[in-house]
PDB file of C-alpha atoms in Angstrom:
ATOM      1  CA  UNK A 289     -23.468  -8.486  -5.155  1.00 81.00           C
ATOM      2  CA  UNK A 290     -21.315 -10.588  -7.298  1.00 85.00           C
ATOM      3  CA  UNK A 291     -18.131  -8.781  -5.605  1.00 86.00           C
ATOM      4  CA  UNK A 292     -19.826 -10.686  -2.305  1.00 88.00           C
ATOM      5  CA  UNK A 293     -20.623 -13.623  -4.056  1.00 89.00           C
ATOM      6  CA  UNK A 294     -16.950 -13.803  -5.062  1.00 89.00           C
ATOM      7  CA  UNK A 295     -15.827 -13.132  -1.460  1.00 87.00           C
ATOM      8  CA  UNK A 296     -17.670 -15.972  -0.494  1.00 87.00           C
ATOM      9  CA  UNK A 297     -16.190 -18.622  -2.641  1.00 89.00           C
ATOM     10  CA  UNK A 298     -12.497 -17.537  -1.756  1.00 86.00           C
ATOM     11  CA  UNK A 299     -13.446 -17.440   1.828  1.00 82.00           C
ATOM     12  CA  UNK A 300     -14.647 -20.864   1.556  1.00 85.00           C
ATOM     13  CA  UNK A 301     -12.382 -22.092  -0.260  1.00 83.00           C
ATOM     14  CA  UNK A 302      -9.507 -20.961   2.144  1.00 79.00           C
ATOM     15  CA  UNK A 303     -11.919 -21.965   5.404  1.00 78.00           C
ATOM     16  CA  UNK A 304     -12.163 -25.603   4.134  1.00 79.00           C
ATOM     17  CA  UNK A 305      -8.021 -25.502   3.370  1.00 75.00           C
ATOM     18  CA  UNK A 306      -7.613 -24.265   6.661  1.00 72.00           C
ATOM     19  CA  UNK A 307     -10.079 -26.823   8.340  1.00 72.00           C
ATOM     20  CA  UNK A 308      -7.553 -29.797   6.725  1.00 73.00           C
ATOM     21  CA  UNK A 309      -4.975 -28.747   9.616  1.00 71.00           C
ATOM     22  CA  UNK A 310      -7.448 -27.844  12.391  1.00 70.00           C
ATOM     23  CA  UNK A 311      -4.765 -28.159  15.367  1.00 73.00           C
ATOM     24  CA  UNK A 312      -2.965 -25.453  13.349  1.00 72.00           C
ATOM     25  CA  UNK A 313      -5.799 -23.135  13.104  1.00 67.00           C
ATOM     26  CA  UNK A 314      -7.064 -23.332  17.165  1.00 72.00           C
ATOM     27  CA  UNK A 315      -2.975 -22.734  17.959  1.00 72.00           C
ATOM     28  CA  UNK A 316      -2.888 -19.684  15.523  1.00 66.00           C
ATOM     29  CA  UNK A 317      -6.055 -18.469  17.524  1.00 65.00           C
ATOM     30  CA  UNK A 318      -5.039 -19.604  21.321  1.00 72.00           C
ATOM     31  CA  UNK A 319      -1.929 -17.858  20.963  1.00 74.00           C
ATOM     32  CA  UNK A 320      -3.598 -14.456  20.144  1.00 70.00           C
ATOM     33  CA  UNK A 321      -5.497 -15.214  23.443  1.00 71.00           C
ATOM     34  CA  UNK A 322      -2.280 -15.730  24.883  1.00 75.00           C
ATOM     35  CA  UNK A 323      -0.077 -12.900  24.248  1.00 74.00           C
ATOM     36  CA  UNK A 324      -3.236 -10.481  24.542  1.00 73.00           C
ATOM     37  CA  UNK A 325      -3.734 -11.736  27.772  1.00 76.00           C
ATOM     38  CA  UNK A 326      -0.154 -11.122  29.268  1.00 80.00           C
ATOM     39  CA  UNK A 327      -0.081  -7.726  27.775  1.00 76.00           C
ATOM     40  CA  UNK A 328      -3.753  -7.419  30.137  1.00 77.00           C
ATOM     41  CA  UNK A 329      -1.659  -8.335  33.036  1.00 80.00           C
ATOM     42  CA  UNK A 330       0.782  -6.344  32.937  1.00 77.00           C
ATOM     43  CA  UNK A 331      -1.350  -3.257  32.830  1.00 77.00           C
ATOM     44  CA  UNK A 332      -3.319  -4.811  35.845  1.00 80.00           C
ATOM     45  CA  UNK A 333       0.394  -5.467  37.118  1.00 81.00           C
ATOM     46  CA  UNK A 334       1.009  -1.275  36.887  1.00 74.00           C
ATOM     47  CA  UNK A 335      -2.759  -0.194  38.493  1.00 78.00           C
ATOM     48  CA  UNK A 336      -2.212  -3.267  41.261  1.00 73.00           C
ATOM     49  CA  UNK A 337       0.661  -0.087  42.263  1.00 73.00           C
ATOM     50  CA  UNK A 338      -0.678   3.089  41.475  1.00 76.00           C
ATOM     51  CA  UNK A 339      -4.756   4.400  41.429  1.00 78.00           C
ATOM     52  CA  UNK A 340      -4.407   6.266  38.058  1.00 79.00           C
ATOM     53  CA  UNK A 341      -2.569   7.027  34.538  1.00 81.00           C
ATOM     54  CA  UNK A 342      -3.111  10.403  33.874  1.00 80.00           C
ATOM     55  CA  UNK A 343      -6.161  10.884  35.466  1.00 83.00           C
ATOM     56  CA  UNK A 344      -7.913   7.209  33.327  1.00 89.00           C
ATOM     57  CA  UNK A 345      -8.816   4.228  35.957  1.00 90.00           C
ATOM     58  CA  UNK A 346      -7.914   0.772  35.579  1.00 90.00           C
ATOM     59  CA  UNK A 347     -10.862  -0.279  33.310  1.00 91.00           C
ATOM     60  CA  UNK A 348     -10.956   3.264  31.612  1.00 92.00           C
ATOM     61  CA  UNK A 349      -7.374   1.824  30.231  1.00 92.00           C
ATOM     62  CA  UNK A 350      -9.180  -1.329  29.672  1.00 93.00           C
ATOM     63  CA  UNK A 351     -11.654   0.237  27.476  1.00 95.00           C
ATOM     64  CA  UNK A 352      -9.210   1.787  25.457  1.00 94.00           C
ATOM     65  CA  UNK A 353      -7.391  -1.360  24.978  1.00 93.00           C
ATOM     66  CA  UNK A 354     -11.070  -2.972  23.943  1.00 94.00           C
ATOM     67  CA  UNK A 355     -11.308  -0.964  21.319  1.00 96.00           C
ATOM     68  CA  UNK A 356      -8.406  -1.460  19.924  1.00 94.00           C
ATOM     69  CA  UNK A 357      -7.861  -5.463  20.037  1.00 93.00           C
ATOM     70  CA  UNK A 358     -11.379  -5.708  18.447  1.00 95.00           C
ATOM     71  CA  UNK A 359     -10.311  -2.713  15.688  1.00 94.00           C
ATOM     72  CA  UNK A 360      -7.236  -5.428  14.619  1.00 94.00           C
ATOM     73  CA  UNK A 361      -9.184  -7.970  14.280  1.00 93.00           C
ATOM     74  CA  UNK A 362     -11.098  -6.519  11.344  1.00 92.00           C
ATOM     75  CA  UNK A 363      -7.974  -5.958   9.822  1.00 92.00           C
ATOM     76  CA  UNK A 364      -6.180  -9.232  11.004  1.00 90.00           C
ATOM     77  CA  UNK A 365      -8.714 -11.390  10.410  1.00 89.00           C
ATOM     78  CA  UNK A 366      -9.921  -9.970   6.691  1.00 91.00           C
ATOM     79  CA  UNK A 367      -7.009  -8.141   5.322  1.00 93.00           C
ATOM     80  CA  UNK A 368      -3.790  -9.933   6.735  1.00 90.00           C
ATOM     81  CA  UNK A 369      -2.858 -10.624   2.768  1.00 92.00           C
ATOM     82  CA  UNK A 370      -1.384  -6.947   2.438  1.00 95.00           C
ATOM     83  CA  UNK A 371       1.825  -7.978   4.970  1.00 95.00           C
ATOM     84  CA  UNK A 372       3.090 -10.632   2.195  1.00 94.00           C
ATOM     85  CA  UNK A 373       2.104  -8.582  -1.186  1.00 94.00           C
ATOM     86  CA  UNK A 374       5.822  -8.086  -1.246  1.00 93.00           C
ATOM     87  CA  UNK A 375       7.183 -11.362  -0.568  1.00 92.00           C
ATOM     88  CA  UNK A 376       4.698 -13.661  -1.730  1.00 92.00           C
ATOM     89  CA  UNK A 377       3.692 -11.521  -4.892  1.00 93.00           C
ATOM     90  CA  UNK A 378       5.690  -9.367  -6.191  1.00 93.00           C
ATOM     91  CA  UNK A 379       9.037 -11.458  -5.518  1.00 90.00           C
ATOM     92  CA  UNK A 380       7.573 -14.534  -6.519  1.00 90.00           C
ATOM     93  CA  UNK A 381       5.522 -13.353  -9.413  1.00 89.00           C
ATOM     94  CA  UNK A 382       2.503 -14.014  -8.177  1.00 91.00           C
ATOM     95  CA  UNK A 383       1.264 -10.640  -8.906  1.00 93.00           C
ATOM     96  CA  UNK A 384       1.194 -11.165 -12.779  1.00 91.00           C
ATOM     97  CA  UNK A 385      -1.019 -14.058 -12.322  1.00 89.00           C
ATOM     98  CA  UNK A 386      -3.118 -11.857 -10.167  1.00 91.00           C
ATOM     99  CA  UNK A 387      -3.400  -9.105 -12.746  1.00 92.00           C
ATOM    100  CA  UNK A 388      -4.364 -11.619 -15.206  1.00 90.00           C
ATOM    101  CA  UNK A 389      -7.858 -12.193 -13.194  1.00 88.00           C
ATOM    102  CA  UNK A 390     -11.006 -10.373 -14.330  1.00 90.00           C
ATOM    103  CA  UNK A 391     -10.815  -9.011 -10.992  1.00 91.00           C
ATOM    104  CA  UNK A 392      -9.189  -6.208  -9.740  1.00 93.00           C
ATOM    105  CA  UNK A 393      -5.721  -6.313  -7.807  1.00 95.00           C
ATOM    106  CA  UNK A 394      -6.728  -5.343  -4.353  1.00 95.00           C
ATOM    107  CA  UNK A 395      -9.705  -7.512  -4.358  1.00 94.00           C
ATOM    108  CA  UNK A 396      -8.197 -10.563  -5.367  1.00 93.00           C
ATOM    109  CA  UNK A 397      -5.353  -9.891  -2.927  1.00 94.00           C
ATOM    110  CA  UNK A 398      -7.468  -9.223  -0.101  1.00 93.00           C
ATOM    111  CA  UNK A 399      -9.748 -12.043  -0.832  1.00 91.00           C
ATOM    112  CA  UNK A 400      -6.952 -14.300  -1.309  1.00 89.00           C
ATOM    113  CA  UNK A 401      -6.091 -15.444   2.515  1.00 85.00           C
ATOM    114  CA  UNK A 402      -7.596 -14.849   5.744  1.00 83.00           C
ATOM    115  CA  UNK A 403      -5.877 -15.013   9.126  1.00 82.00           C
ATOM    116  CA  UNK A 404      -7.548 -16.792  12.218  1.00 77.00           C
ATOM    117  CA  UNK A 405      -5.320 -15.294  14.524  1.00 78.00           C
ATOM    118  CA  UNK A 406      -7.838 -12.557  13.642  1.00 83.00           C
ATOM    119  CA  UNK A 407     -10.352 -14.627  15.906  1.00 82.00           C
ATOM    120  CA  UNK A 408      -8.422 -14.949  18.970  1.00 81.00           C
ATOM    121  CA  UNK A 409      -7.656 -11.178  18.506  1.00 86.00           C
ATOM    122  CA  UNK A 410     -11.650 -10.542  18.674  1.00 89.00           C
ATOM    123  CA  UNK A 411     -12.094 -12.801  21.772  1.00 88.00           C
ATOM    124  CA  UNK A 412     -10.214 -10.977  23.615  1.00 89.00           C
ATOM    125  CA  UNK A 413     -11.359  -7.412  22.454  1.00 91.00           C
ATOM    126  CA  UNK A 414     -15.274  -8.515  23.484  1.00 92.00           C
ATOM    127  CA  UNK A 415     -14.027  -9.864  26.576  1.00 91.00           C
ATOM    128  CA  UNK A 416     -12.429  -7.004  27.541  1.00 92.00           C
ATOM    129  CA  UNK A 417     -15.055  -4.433  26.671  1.00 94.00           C
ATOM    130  CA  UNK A 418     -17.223  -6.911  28.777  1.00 93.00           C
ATOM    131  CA  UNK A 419     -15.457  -6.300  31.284  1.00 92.00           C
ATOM    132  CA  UNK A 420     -14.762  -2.367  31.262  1.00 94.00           C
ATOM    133  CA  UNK A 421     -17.709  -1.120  29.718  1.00 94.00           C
ATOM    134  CA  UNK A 422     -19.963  -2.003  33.503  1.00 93.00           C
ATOM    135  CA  UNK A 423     -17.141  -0.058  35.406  1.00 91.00           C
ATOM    136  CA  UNK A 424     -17.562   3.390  33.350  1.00 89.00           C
ATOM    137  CA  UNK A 425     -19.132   6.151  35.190  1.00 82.00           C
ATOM    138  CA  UNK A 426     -21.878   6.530  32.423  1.00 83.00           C
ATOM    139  CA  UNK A 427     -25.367   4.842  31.372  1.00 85.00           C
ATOM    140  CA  UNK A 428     -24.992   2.716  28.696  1.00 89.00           C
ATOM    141  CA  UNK A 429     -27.794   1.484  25.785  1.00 90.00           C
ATOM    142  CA  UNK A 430     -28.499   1.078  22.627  1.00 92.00           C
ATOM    143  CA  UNK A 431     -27.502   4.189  20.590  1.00 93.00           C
ATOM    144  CA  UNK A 432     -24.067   4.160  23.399  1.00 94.00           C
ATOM    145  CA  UNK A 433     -23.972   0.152  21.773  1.00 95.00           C
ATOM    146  CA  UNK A 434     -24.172   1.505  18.042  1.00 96.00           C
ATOM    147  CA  UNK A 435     -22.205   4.436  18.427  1.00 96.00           C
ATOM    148  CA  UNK A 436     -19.397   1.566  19.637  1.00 96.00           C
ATOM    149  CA  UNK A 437     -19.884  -0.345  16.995  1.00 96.00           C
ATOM    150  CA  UNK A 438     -19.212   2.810  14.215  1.00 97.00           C
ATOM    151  CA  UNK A 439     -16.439   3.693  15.893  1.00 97.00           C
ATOM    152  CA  UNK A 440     -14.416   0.303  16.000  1.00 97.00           C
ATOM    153  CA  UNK A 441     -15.497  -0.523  12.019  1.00 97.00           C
ATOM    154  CA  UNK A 442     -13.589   3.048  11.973  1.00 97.00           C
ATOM    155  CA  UNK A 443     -10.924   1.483  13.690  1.00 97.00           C
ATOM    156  CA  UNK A 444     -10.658  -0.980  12.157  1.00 97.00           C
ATOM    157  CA  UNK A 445     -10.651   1.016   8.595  1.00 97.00           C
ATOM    158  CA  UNK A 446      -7.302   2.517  10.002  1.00 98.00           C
ATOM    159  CA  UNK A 447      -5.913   0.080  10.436  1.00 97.00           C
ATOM    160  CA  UNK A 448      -6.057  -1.312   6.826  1.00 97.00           C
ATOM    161  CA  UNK A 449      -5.919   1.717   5.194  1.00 98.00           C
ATOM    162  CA  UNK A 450      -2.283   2.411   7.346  1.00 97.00           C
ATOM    163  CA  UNK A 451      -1.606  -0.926   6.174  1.00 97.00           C
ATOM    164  CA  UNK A 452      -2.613  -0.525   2.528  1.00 97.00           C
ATOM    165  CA  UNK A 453      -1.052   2.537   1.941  1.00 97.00           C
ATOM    166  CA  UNK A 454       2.940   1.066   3.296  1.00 97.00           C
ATOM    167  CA  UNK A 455       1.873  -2.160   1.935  1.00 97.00           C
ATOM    168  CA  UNK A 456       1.753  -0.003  -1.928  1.00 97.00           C
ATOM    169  CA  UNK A 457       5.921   0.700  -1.354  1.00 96.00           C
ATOM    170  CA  UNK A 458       6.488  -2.785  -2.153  1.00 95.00           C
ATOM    171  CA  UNK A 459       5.842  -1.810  -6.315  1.00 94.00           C
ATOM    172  CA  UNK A 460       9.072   0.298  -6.086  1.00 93.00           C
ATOM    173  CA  UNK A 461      10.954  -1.698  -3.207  1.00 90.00           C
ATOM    174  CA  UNK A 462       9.708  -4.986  -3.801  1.00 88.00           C
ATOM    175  CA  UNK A 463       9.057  -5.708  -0.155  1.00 89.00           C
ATOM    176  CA  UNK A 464       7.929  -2.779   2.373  1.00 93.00           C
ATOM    177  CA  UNK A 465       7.428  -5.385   4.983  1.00 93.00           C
ATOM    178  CA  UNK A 466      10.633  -3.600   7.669  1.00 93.00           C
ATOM    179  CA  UNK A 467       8.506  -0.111   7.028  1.00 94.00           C
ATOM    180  CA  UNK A 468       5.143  -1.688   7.691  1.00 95.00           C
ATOM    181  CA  UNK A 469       6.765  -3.979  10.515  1.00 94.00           C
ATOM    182  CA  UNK A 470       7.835  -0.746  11.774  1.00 93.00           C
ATOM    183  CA  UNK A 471       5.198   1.472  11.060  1.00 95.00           C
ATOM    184  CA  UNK A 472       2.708  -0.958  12.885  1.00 94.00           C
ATOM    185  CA  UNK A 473       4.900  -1.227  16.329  1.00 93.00           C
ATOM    186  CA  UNK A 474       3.538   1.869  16.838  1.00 94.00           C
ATOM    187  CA  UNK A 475       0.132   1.118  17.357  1.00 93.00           C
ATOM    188  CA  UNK A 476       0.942  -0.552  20.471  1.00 91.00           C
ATOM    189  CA  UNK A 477       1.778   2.871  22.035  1.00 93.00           C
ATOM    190  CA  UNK A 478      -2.186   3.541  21.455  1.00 92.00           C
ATOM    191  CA  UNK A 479      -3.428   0.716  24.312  1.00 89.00           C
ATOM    192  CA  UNK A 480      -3.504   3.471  26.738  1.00 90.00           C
ATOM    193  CA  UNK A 481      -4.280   7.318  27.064  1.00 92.00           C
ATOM    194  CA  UNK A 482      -2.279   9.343  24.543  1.00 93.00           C
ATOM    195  CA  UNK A 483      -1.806  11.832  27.188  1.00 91.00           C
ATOM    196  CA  UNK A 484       0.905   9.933  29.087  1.00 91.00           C
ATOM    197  CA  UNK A 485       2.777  10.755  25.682  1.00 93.00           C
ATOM    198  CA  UNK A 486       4.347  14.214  25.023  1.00 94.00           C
ATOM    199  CA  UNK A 487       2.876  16.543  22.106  1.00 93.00           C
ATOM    200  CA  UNK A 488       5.458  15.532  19.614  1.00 95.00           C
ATOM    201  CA  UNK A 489       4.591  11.714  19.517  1.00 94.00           C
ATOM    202  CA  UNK A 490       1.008  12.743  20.189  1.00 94.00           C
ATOM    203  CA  UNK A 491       1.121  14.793  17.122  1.00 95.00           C
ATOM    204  CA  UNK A 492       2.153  12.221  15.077  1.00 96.00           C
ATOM    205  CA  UNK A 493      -0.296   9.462  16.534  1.00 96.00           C
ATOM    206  CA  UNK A 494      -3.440  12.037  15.766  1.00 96.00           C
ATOM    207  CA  UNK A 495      -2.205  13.388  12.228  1.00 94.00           C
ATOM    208  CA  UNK A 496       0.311  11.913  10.414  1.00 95.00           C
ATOM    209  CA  UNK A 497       0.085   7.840  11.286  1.00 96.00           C
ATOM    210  CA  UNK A 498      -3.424   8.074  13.152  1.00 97.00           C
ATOM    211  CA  UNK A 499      -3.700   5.627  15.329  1.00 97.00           C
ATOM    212  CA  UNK A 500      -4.689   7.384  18.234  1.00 96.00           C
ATOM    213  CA  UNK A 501      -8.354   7.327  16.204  1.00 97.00           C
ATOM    214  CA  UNK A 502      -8.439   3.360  16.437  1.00 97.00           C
ATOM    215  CA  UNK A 503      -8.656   2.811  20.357  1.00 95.00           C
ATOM    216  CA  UNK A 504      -8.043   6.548  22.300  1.00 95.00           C
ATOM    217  CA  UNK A 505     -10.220   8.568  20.454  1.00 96.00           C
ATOM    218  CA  UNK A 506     -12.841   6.478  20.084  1.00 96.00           C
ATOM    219  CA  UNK A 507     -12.422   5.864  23.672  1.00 95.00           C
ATOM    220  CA  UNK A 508     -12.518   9.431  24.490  1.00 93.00           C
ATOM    221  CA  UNK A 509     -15.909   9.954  23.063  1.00 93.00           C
ATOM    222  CA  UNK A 510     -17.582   7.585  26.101  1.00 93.00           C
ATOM    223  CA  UNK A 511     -14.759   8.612  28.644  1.00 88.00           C
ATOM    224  CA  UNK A 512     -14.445  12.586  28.716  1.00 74.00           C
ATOM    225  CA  UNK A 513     -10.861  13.346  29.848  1.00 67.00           C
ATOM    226  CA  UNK A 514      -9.834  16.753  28.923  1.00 71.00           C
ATOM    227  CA  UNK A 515     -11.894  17.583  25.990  1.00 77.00           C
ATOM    228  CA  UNK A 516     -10.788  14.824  23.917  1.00 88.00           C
ATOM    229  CA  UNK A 517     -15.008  13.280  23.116  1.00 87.00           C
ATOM    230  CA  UNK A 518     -15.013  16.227  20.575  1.00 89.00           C
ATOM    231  CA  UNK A 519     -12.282  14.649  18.669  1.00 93.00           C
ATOM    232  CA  UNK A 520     -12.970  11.342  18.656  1.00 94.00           C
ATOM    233  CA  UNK A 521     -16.460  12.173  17.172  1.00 94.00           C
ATOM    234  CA  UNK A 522     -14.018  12.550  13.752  1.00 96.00           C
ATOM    235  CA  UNK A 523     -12.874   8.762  13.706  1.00 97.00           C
ATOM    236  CA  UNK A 524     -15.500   7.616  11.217  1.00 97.00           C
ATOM    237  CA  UNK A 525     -14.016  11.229   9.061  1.00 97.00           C
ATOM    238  CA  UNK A 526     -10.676  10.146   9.621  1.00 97.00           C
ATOM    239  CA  UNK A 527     -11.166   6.450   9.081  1.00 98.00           C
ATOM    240  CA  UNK A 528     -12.800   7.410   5.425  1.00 98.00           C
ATOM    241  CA  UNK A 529      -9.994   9.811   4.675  1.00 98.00           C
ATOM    242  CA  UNK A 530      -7.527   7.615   5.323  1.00 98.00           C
ATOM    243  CA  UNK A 531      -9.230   5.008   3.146  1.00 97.00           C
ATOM    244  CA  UNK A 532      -9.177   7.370   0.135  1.00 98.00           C
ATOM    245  CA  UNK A 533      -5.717   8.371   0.152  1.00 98.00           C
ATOM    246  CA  UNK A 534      -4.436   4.692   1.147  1.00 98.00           C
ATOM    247  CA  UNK A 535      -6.232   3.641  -2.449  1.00 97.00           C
ATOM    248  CA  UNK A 536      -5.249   6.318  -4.212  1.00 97.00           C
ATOM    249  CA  UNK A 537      -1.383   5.410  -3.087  1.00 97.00           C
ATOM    250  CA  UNK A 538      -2.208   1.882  -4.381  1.00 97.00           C
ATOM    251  CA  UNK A 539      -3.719   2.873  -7.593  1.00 96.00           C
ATOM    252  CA  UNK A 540      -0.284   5.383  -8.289  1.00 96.00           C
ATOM    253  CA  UNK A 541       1.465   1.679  -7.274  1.00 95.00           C
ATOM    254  CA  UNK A 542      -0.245  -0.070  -9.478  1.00 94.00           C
ATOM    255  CA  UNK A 543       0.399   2.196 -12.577  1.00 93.00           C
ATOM    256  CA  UNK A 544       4.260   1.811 -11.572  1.00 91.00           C
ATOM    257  CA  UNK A 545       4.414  -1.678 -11.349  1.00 91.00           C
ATOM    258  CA  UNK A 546       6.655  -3.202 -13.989  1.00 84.00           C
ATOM    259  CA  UNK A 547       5.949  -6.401 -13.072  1.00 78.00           C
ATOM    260  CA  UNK A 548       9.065  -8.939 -11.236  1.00 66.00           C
ATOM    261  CA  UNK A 549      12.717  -9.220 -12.980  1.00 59.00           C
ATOM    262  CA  UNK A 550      12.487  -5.411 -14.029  1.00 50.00           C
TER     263      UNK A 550
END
């Protein structure tokens, strides 16, 4: 409870400094919308010219996309701090005065900024699964409506702990922004079925980076195609499994940090 409380006062604190340049914060958001929306296009640009990809329908590929944009957001939105702990902390300093705080690290850090781009992210994920979930070939309800819900939290877990655990490089680089940069552009290969991939990449977006778990997975688990549902019933395993060793990492960080100019 005091954790939340805590939460609260930064997030309010950074709401009302973002408020003082509204204009700023409804461009940051609209331009989510924006490029989300092009990227929507073009994949109804590709089914306007074939009926299928890989056996998954035009709003099966929507789905999958759904679940994805609204599993960033989490992260976007609450935990967009991690990209700059390099640049903005350690370079700068920043950190000591962070270590300082009868708080830990990762809190503080996290607690310190939020994103609204985060917002227009989420806009377009609900729309989207608005959209696709009334064209699948299955009933839907309340526990299909819960189930959803688990599974993008999951997703969105992956995406922070991914983020978390490149983020922890900076201690010994200073900034691991070009690996997480990097790192991150492959998420983009997970908007549609992993099966238009061959087994290597699949391989490494299921077991070693995983995020196939934060959109085709989950997907899978509402839209059978080949036996997948069975592993997509392991995103909220993989989700907390990745959160473990993504802390761990950060805690080993931590303990090697020798704070800036050494």
């Amino acid at each position: 409870m005091r954790y939340f409380q805590l939460y609260v006062c930064f997030f309010s604190a950074r709401l009302k400094a973002m408020m003082e340049y509204r204009v700023d914060f409804l461009i940051g958001a609209l331009s989510i919308l924006f490029i989300q929306t092009t990227s929507i296009l073009f994949v109804k640009i590709v089914f306007d010219h074939i009926h299928t990809l890989q056996g998954w329908t035009f709003h099966e590929v929507l789905f999958i996309y759904g679940i994805a944009a609204t599993g960033r957001a989490i992260h976007q939105f609450f935990f967009e701090n991690l990209w700059v702990l390099g640049s903005a902390y350690i370079r700068t300093g920043n950190f000591d005065r962070i270590l300082l705080r009868p708080i830990p690290p990762l809190f503080h850090l996290i607690a310190d900024r939020i994103q609204p781009d985060g917002i227009g992210q989420l806009i377009i994920g609900v729309i989207v699964l608005g959209i696709a979930i009334p064209e699948l070939s299955m009933p839907w309800g309340g526990l299909e409506t819960l189930i959803l819900a688990l599974l993008i939290l999951s997703s969105g877990l992956i995406f922070i702990a991914v983020n978390l655990f490149f983020a922890t490089f900076s201690f010994w680089m200073v900034d691991s922004f070009p690996i997480m940069s990097t790192t991150y552009q492959l998420s983009s290969f997970t908007n549609y079925p992993l099966t238009i991939y061959n087994k290597g990449l699949r391989f490494v977006l299921t077991w070693i980076i995983p995020y196939g778990f934060t959109s085709f997975y989950p997907a899978a688990v509402f839209v059978d195609q080949g036996g997948y549902h069975t592993v997509g019933y392991l995103t909220p395993a993989v989700a907390i499994l990745c959160c473990m060793i993504a802390y761990f990492f950060w805690k080993r960080g931590l303990r090697s940090f020798a704070s800036t100019g050494h």
